[in-house]
mmCIF file of C-alpha atoms in Angstrom:
data_model
loop_
_atom_site.group_PDB
_atom_site.id
_atom_site.type_symbol
_atom_site.label_atom_id
_atom_site.label_comp_id
_atom_site.label_asym_id
_atom_site.label_seq_id
_atom_site.Cartn_x
_atom_site.Cartn_y
_atom_site.Cartn_z
ATOM 1 C CA UNK E 1 -99.071 -144.655 -196.503
ATOM 2 C CA UNK E 2 -95.913 -144.589 -194.445
ATOM 3 C CA UNK E 3 -93.471 -141.959 -195.688
ATOM 4 C CA UNK E 4 -96.140 -140.165 -197.742
ATOM 5 C CA UNK E 5 -97.599 -136.902 -196.482
ATOM 6 C CA UNK E 6 -101.398 -137.136 -196.235
ATOM 7 C CA UNK E 7 -104.251 -134.831 -195.298
ATOM 8 C CA UNK E 8 -105.250 -134.965 -191.610
ATOM 9 C CA UNK E 9 -108.795 -136.396 -191.764
ATOM 10 C CA UNK E 10 -109.375 -138.087 -195.131
ATOM 11 C CA UNK E 11 -105.786 -139.402 -195.390
ATOM 12 C CA UNK E 12 -105.387 -138.303 -199.006
ATOM 13 C CA UNK E 13 -101.801 -138.380 -200.315
ATOM 14 C CA UNK E 14 -100.680 -134.859 -201.108
ATOM 15 C CA UNK E 15 -99.635 -134.074 -204.693
ATOM 16 C CA UNK E 16 -99.927 -137.736 -205.698
ATOM 17 C CA UNK E 17 -103.448 -137.787 -207.166
ATOM 18 C CA UNK E 18 -105.214 -136.883 -210.417
ATOM 19 C CA UNK E 19 -106.292 -133.239 -210.580
ATOM 20 C CA UNK E 20 -110.003 -133.849 -211.277
ATOM 21 C CA UNK E 21 -112.471 -135.494 -208.898
ATOM 22 C CA UNK E 22 -116.137 -136.448 -209.114
ATOM 23 C CA UNK E 23 -117.654 -136.315 -205.621
ATOM 24 C CA UNK E 24 -120.804 -138.145 -204.505
ATOM 25 C CA UNK E 25 -122.627 -138.331 -201.201
ATOM 26 C CA UNK E 26 -122.903 -142.087 -200.722
ATOM 27 C CA UNK E 27 -119.768 -144.231 -200.228
ATOM 28 C CA UNK E 28 -121.621 -147.059 -202.003
ATOM 29 C CA UNK E 29 -122.080 -144.807 -205.043
ATOM 30 C CA UNK E 30 -118.353 -144.106 -205.092
ATOM 31 C CA UNK E 31 -117.762 -147.858 -204.906
ATOM 32 C CA UNK E 32 -120.218 -148.424 -207.768
ATOM 33 C CA UNK E 33 -118.310 -145.971 -209.962
ATOM 34 C CA UNK E 34 -115.036 -147.629 -209.027
ATOM 35 C CA UNK E 35 -116.145 -151.209 -209.585
ATOM 36 C CA UNK E 36 -118.714 -150.924 -212.408
ATOM 37 C CA UNK E 37 -117.711 -147.863 -214.432
ATOM 38 C CA UNK E 38 -114.000 -147.054 -214.105
ATOM 39 C CA UNK E 39 -111.196 -149.401 -215.083
ATOM 40 C CA UNK E 40 -107.991 -150.219 -213.201
ATOM 41 C CA UNK E 41 -109.556 -148.696 -210.109
ATOM 42 C CA UNK E 42 -107.870 -148.753 -206.712
ATOM 43 C CA UNK E 43 -108.891 -147.553 -203.262
ATOM 44 C CA UNK E 44 -106.932 -144.487 -202.150
ATOM 45 C CA UNK E 45 -108.394 -144.127 -198.663
ATOM 46 C CA UNK E 46 -111.500 -144.991 -196.655
ATOM 47 C CA UNK E 47 -112.053 -142.942 -193.512
ATOM 48 C CA UNK E 48 -115.528 -142.497 -192.000
ATOM 49 C CA UNK E 49 -117.840 -141.431 -194.862
ATOM 50 C CA UNK E 50 -114.893 -140.383 -197.033
ATOM 51 C CA UNK E 51 -114.068 -143.166 -199.515
ATOM 52 C CA UNK E 52 -111.741 -142.189 -202.357
ATOM 53 C CA UNK E 53 -110.879 -144.220 -205.487
ATOM 54 C CA UNK E 54 -108.672 -143.538 -208.471
ATOM 55 C CA UNK E 55 -109.190 -145.191 -211.827
ATOM 56 C CA UNK E 56 -109.454 -144.800 -215.578
ATOM 57 C CA UNK E 57 -112.456 -143.374 -217.401
ATOM 58 C CA UNK E 58 -111.741 -144.121 -221.041
ATOM 59 C CA UNK E 59 -108.100 -143.010 -221.332
ATOM 60 C CA UNK E 60 -108.112 -140.492 -218.478
ATOM 61 C CA UNK E 61 -107.244 -141.097 -214.829
ATOM 62 C CA UNK E 62 -109.763 -139.542 -212.448
ATOM 63 C CA UNK E 63 -110.784 -139.600 -208.800
ATOM 64 C CA UNK E 64 -114.179 -140.382 -207.321
ATOM 65 C CA UNK E 65 -114.816 -139.680 -203.637
ATOM 66 C CA UNK E 66 -117.773 -139.736 -201.261
ATOM 67 C CA UNK E 67 -118.472 -136.788 -198.957
ATOM 68 C CA UNK E 68 -121.445 -137.946 -196.889
ATOM 69 C CA UNK E 69 -124.624 -135.952 -196.235
ATOM 70 C CA UNK E 70 -124.677 -132.255 -195.398
ATOM 71 C CA UNK E 71 -122.391 -129.281 -195.837
ATOM 72 C CA UNK E 72 -120.367 -129.570 -192.635
ATOM 73 C CA UNK E 73 -118.951 -133.019 -193.309
ATOM 74 C CA UNK E 74 -118.767 -132.447 -197.057
ATOM 75 C CA UNK E 75 -116.683 -129.306 -196.529
ATOM 76 C CA UNK E 76 -113.945 -131.461 -194.976
ATOM 77 C CA UNK E 77 -113.847 -133.594 -198.125
ATOM 78 C CA UNK E 78 -113.712 -130.567 -200.421
ATOM 79 C CA UNK E 79 -111.019 -128.773 -198.420
ATOM 80 C CA UNK E 80 -108.794 -131.844 -198.166
ATOM 81 C CA UNK E 81 -109.132 -132.695 -201.848
ATOM 82 C CA UNK E 82 -107.819 -129.202 -202.549
ATOM 83 C CA UNK E 83 -105.037 -129.643 -199.973
ATOM 84 C CA UNK E 84 -104.109 -132.873 -201.779
ATOM 85 C CA UNK E 85 -103.763 -131.010 -205.090
ATOM 86 C CA UNK E 86 -107.162 -131.484 -206.767
ATOM 87 C CA UNK E 87 -108.119 -128.449 -208.851
ATOM 88 C CA UNK E 88 -111.494 -129.429 -210.344
ATOM 89 C CA UNK E 89 -114.385 -130.924 -208.366
ATOM 90 C CA UNK E 90 -117.736 -132.003 -209.819
ATOM 91 C CA UNK E 91 -120.516 -132.997 -207.461
ATOM 92 C CA UNK E 92 -122.852 -135.695 -208.802
ATOM 93 C CA UNK E 93 -125.727 -136.083 -206.377
ATOM 94 C CA UNK E 94 -129.474 -136.402 -205.946
ATOM 95 C CA UNK E 95 -132.066 -133.695 -205.416
ATOM 96 C CA UNK E 96 -135.746 -132.914 -205.171
ATOM 97 C CA UNK E 97 -137.335 -130.937 -207.994
ATOM 98 C CA UNK E 98 -139.476 -127.800 -207.700
ATOM 99 C CA UNK E 99 -140.262 -127.828 -211.422
ATOM 100 C CA UNK E 100 -142.720 -130.369 -212.900
ATOM 101 C CA UNK E 101 -140.712 -130.401 -216.143
ATOM 102 C CA UNK E 102 -137.965 -132.231 -214.265
ATOM 103 C CA UNK E 103 -139.306 -135.358 -212.643
ATOM 104 C CA UNK E 104 -137.552 -138.484 -211.406
ATOM 105 C CA UNK E 105 -134.561 -139.442 -213.540
ATOM 106 C CA UNK E 106 -134.068 -135.923 -214.911
ATOM 107 C CA UNK E 107 -130.764 -134.079 -214.588
ATOM 108 C CA UNK E 108 -130.232 -130.545 -213.299
ATOM 109 C CA UNK E 109 -126.949 -128.720 -213.979
ATOM 110 C CA UNK E 110 -126.442 -126.002 -211.384
ATOM 111 C CA UNK E 111 -125.291 -122.527 -212.365
ATOM 112 C CA UNK E 112 -125.414 -121.445 -208.732
ATOM 113 C CA UNK E 113 -126.984 -122.292 -205.385
ATOM 114 C CA UNK E 114 -128.989 -120.460 -202.736
ATOM 115 C CA UNK E 115 -126.909 -120.452 -199.555
ATOM 116 C CA UNK E 116 -129.028 -122.104 -196.862
ATOM 117 C CA UNK E 117 -126.392 -124.754 -196.152
ATOM 118 C CA UNK E 118 -125.745 -123.709 -192.529
ATOM 119 C CA UNK E 119 -121.981 -123.792 -193.070
ATOM 120 C CA UNK E 120 -120.785 -121.240 -195.612
ATOM 121 C CA UNK E 121 -122.004 -118.229 -193.605
ATOM 122 C CA UNK E 122 -119.216 -119.121 -191.190
ATOM 123 C CA UNK E 123 -116.712 -118.538 -194.012
ATOM 124 C CA UNK E 124 -117.963 -115.453 -195.873
ATOM 125 C CA UNK E 125 -121.028 -113.165 -195.590
ATOM 126 C CA UNK E 126 -124.274 -114.369 -197.169
ATOM 127 C CA UNK E 127 -123.995 -111.628 -199.798
ATOM 128 C CA UNK E 128 -121.051 -113.510 -201.330
ATOM 129 C CA UNK E 129 -122.438 -115.461 -204.318
ATOM 130 C CA UNK E 130 -122.345 -119.242 -204.601
ATOM 131 C CA UNK E 131 -121.756 -119.948 -208.290
ATOM 132 C CA UNK E 132 -120.472 -122.757 -210.468
ATOM 133 C CA UNK E 133 -117.354 -122.387 -212.567
ATOM 134 C CA UNK E 134 -118.363 -121.511 -216.127
ATOM 135 C CA UNK E 135 -115.987 -124.052 -217.687
ATOM 136 C CA UNK E 136 -117.470 -126.839 -215.573
ATOM 137 C CA UNK E 137 -121.026 -125.781 -216.415
ATOM 138 C CA UNK E 138 -120.185 -125.757 -220.136
ATOM 139 C CA UNK E 139 -118.588 -129.207 -219.916
ATOM 140 C CA UNK E 140 -121.618 -130.622 -218.073
ATOM 141 C CA UNK E 141 -124.013 -129.196 -220.656
ATOM 142 C CA UNK E 142 -122.010 -130.654 -223.538
ATOM 143 C CA UNK E 143 -121.869 -134.041 -221.820
ATOM 144 C CA UNK E 144 -125.608 -133.983 -221.113
ATOM 145 C CA UNK E 145 -126.354 -133.138 -224.751
ATOM 146 C CA UNK E 146 -124.334 -136.147 -225.848
ATOM 147 C CA UNK E 147 -126.330 -138.533 -223.639
ATOM 148 C CA UNK E 148 -129.293 -140.201 -225.310
ATOM 149 C CA UNK E 149 -132.781 -139.866 -223.817
ATOM 150 C CA UNK E 150 -131.824 -137.613 -220.930
ATOM 151 C CA UNK E 151 -134.073 -134.783 -219.818
ATOM 152 C CA UNK E 152 -131.961 -132.008 -218.333
ATOM 153 C CA UNK E 153 -132.273 -128.427 -217.162
ATOM 154 C CA UNK E 154 -129.776 -125.707 -216.314
ATOM 155 C CA UNK E 155 -130.249 -123.146 -213.583
ATOM 156 C CA UNK E 156 -130.191 -122.239 -209.902
ATOM 157 C CA UNK E 157 -130.666 -124.794 -207.142
ATOM 158 C CA UNK E 158 -130.883 -124.352 -203.376
ATOM 159 C CA UNK E 159 -128.728 -126.018 -200.734
ATOM 160 C CA UNK E 160 -130.240 -126.603 -197.294
ATOM 161 C CA UNK E 161 -128.624 -127.913 -194.128
ATOM 162 C CA UNK E 162 -131.535 -130.131 -193.017
ATOM 163 C CA UNK E 163 -133.529 -132.874 -194.713
ATOM 164 C CA UNK E 164 -136.618 -133.182 -192.501
ATOM 165 C CA UNK E 165 -138.725 -130.095 -191.755
ATOM 166 C CA UNK E 166 -139.428 -128.842 -188.239
ATOM 167 C CA UNK E 167 -141.819 -126.256 -186.782
ATOM 168 C CA UNK E 168 -140.327 -123.522 -188.984
ATOM 169 C CA UNK E 169 -141.518 -125.309 -192.115
ATOM 170 C CA UNK E 170 -139.770 -124.714 -195.438
ATOM 171 C CA UNK E 171 -139.394 -122.230 -198.290
ATOM 172 C CA UNK E 172 -140.245 -124.613 -201.130
ATOM 173 C CA UNK E 173 -143.047 -122.521 -202.643
ATOM 174 C CA UNK E 174 -140.890 -119.400 -202.470
ATOM 175 C CA UNK E 175 -138.046 -121.101 -204.299
ATOM 176 C CA UNK E 176 -140.410 -122.511 -206.932
ATOM 177 C CA UNK E 177 -141.842 -119.025 -207.562
ATOM 178 C CA UNK E 178 -138.257 -117.752 -207.786
ATOM 179 C CA UNK E 179 -137.472 -120.272 -210.561
ATOM 180 C CA UNK E 180 -135.113 -122.288 -208.406
ATOM 181 C CA UNK E 181 -135.094 -125.749 -209.977
ATOM 182 C CA UNK E 182 -134.126 -128.156 -207.219
ATOM 183 C CA UNK E 183 -133.087 -128.649 -203.599
ATOM 184 C CA UNK E 184 -130.105 -130.589 -202.217
ATOM 185 C CA UNK E 185 -127.625 -130.378 -199.335
ATOM 186 C CA UNK E 186 -124.005 -129.752 -200.435
ATOM 187 C CA UNK E 187 -123.552 -127.704 -203.624
ATOM 188 C CA UNK E 188 -123.383 -124.185 -202.198
ATOM 189 C CA UNK E 189 -120.614 -125.016 -199.732
ATOM 190 C CA UNK E 190 -118.661 -126.647 -202.585
ATOM 191 C CA UNK E 191 -119.036 -123.524 -204.734
ATOM 192 C CA UNK E 192 -118.000 -121.216 -201.882
ATOM 193 C CA UNK E 193 -114.936 -123.250 -200.958
ATOM 194 C CA UNK E 194 -113.922 -123.551 -204.618
ATOM 195 C CA UNK E 195 -114.214 -119.781 -205.088
ATOM 196 C CA UNK E 196 -112.219 -119.059 -201.941
ATOM 197 C CA UNK E 197 -109.482 -121.555 -202.808
ATOM 198 C CA UNK E 198 -109.245 -120.638 -206.483
ATOM 199 C CA UNK E 199 -110.258 -123.951 -208.053
ATOM 200 C CA UNK E 200 -113.061 -125.010 -210.418
ATOM 201 C CA UNK E 201 -116.261 -126.652 -209.213
ATOM 202 C CA UNK E 202 -119.636 -127.612 -210.595
ATOM 203 C CA UNK E 203 -122.633 -129.758 -209.779
ATOM 204 C CA UNK E 204 -125.177 -131.941 -211.551
ATOM 205 C CA UNK E 205 -127.974 -133.705 -209.700
ATOM 206 C CA UNK E 206 -130.340 -136.537 -210.545
ATOM 207 C CA UNK E 207 -133.932 -135.856 -209.505
ATOM 208 C CA UNK E 208 -135.246 -138.514 -207.110
ATOM 209 C CA UNK E 209 -138.556 -136.834 -206.219
ATOM 210 C CA UNK E 210 -140.895 -134.005 -207.183
ATOM 211 C CA UNK E 211 -141.125 -131.995 -203.970
ATOM 212 C CA UNK E 212 -144.762 -130.915 -204.167
ATOM 213 C CA UNK E 213 -146.001 -134.431 -204.946
ATOM 214 C CA UNK E 214 -143.897 -135.748 -202.087
ATOM 215 C CA UNK E 215 -145.402 -133.182 -199.711
ATOM 216 C CA UNK E 216 -148.916 -134.124 -200.858
ATOM 217 C CA UNK E 217 -148.504 -137.898 -200.627
ATOM 218 C CA UNK E 218 -145.991 -137.910 -197.748
ATOM 219 C CA UNK E 219 -144.085 -140.604 -199.645
ATOM 220 C CA UNK E 220 -140.390 -140.504 -200.511
ATOM 221 C CA UNK E 221 -139.236 -143.393 -202.712
ATOM 222 C CA UNK E 222 -135.683 -142.716 -203.911
ATOM 223 C CA UNK E 223 -134.841 -146.335 -204.712
ATOM 224 C CA UNK E 224 -137.070 -146.816 -207.754
ATOM 225 C CA UNK E 225 -135.560 -148.052 -211.012
ATOM 226 C CA UNK E 226 -136.205 -144.748 -212.815
ATOM 227 C CA UNK E 227 -134.085 -142.990 -210.191
ATOM 228 C CA UNK E 228 -131.333 -145.603 -210.399
ATOM 229 C CA UNK E 229 -131.186 -145.284 -214.181
ATOM 230 C CA UNK E 230 -131.047 -141.501 -213.841
ATOM 231 C CA UNK E 231 -128.155 -141.836 -211.422
ATOM 232 C CA UNK E 232 -126.162 -143.929 -213.904
ATOM 233 C CA UNK E 233 -126.774 -141.347 -216.652
ATOM 234 C CA UNK E 234 -125.773 -138.534 -214.287
ATOM 235 C CA UNK E 235 -122.552 -140.297 -213.336
ATOM 236 C CA UNK E 236 -121.658 -140.750 -217.004
ATOM 237 C CA UNK E 237 -122.266 -137.040 -217.595
ATOM 238 C CA UNK E 238 -120.064 -136.143 -214.624
ATOM 239 C CA UNK E 239 -117.271 -138.532 -215.643
ATOM 240 C CA UNK E 240 -117.312 -137.387 -219.269
ATOM 241 C CA UNK E 241 -117.149 -133.773 -218.080
ATOM 242 C CA UNK E 242 -114.296 -134.585 -215.710
ATOM 243 C CA UNK E 243 -112.402 -136.189 -218.581
ATOM 244 C CA UNK E 244 -112.891 -133.158 -220.833
ATOM 245 C CA UNK E 245 -111.691 -130.821 -218.065
ATOM 246 C CA UNK E 246 -108.608 -132.830 -217.124
ATOM 247 C CA UNK E 247 -106.451 -131.312 -219.867
ATOM 248 C CA UNK E 248 -106.937 -127.833 -218.359
ATOM 249 C CA UNK E 249 -106.658 -128.793 -214.680
ATOM 250 C CA UNK E 250 -103.203 -127.347 -213.979
ATOM 251 C CA UNK E 251 -104.456 -124.596 -211.675
ATOM 252 C CA UNK E 252 -102.646 -123.200 -208.653
ATOM 253 C CA UNK E 253 -105.071 -122.997 -205.706
ATOM 254 C CA UNK E 254 -104.844 -120.105 -203.252
ATOM 255 C CA UNK E 255 -104.448 -120.248 -199.488
ATOM 256 C CA UNK E 256 -107.246 -119.394 -197.098
ATOM 257 C CA UNK E 257 -105.990 -115.802 -196.849
ATOM 258 C CA UNK E 258 -106.277 -115.395 -200.629
ATOM 259 C CA UNK E 259 -102.575 -115.636 -201.491
ATOM 260 C CA UNK E 260 -100.936 -118.201 -203.776
#
């Protein structure tokens, strides 16, 4: 990209990209979207876990980019997308369910996230809420309604910074009693960064396990066909929502100090 100004880590060209991006954890999932779902897709950059593609979804040009696992690395992706001029980010990921109504292949649309990500408390106090943008939530709900045979829920999720438990255990039963629907690893840091930078963000997650069954059986099998099919449905929901939001994506982000 000689002669083009790019972001320092992800090498994203600044002010040269579509305004709306669907982000996923796995670089292979970003590649799947690029090769199997979007048309006229091209690779923008591929650095470490950050693989970015641009392409057409129906008649709308969008971005899809991978952010890796965990809030620390994902925050780099989110910040640099914003530096590059992106104004709407939708995370499409996987999660474990606390609610037996939402088993493998179900979709959860997050209205907000409990902040146990291990990253965002370094940006703002924990009393600062981690919430989805209402326009993104509405677009995700409308897209989910339009999908056939998809079981979805809307509500609070929790974001944690670790995957495997240690001696301190976990708070799964507490969150279930608190009507938190699911657990994942990146949404709350996305919501915090989006709020601080003045852009729109949302999140939908495909359920790949029911937490309390997984704890009982000690088996985690995220590669089953029912999960894969749920992932495809989730990606379609995210892409349809991104398309519907693209016409209102001319937003001016704010700097880290809160000024335009």
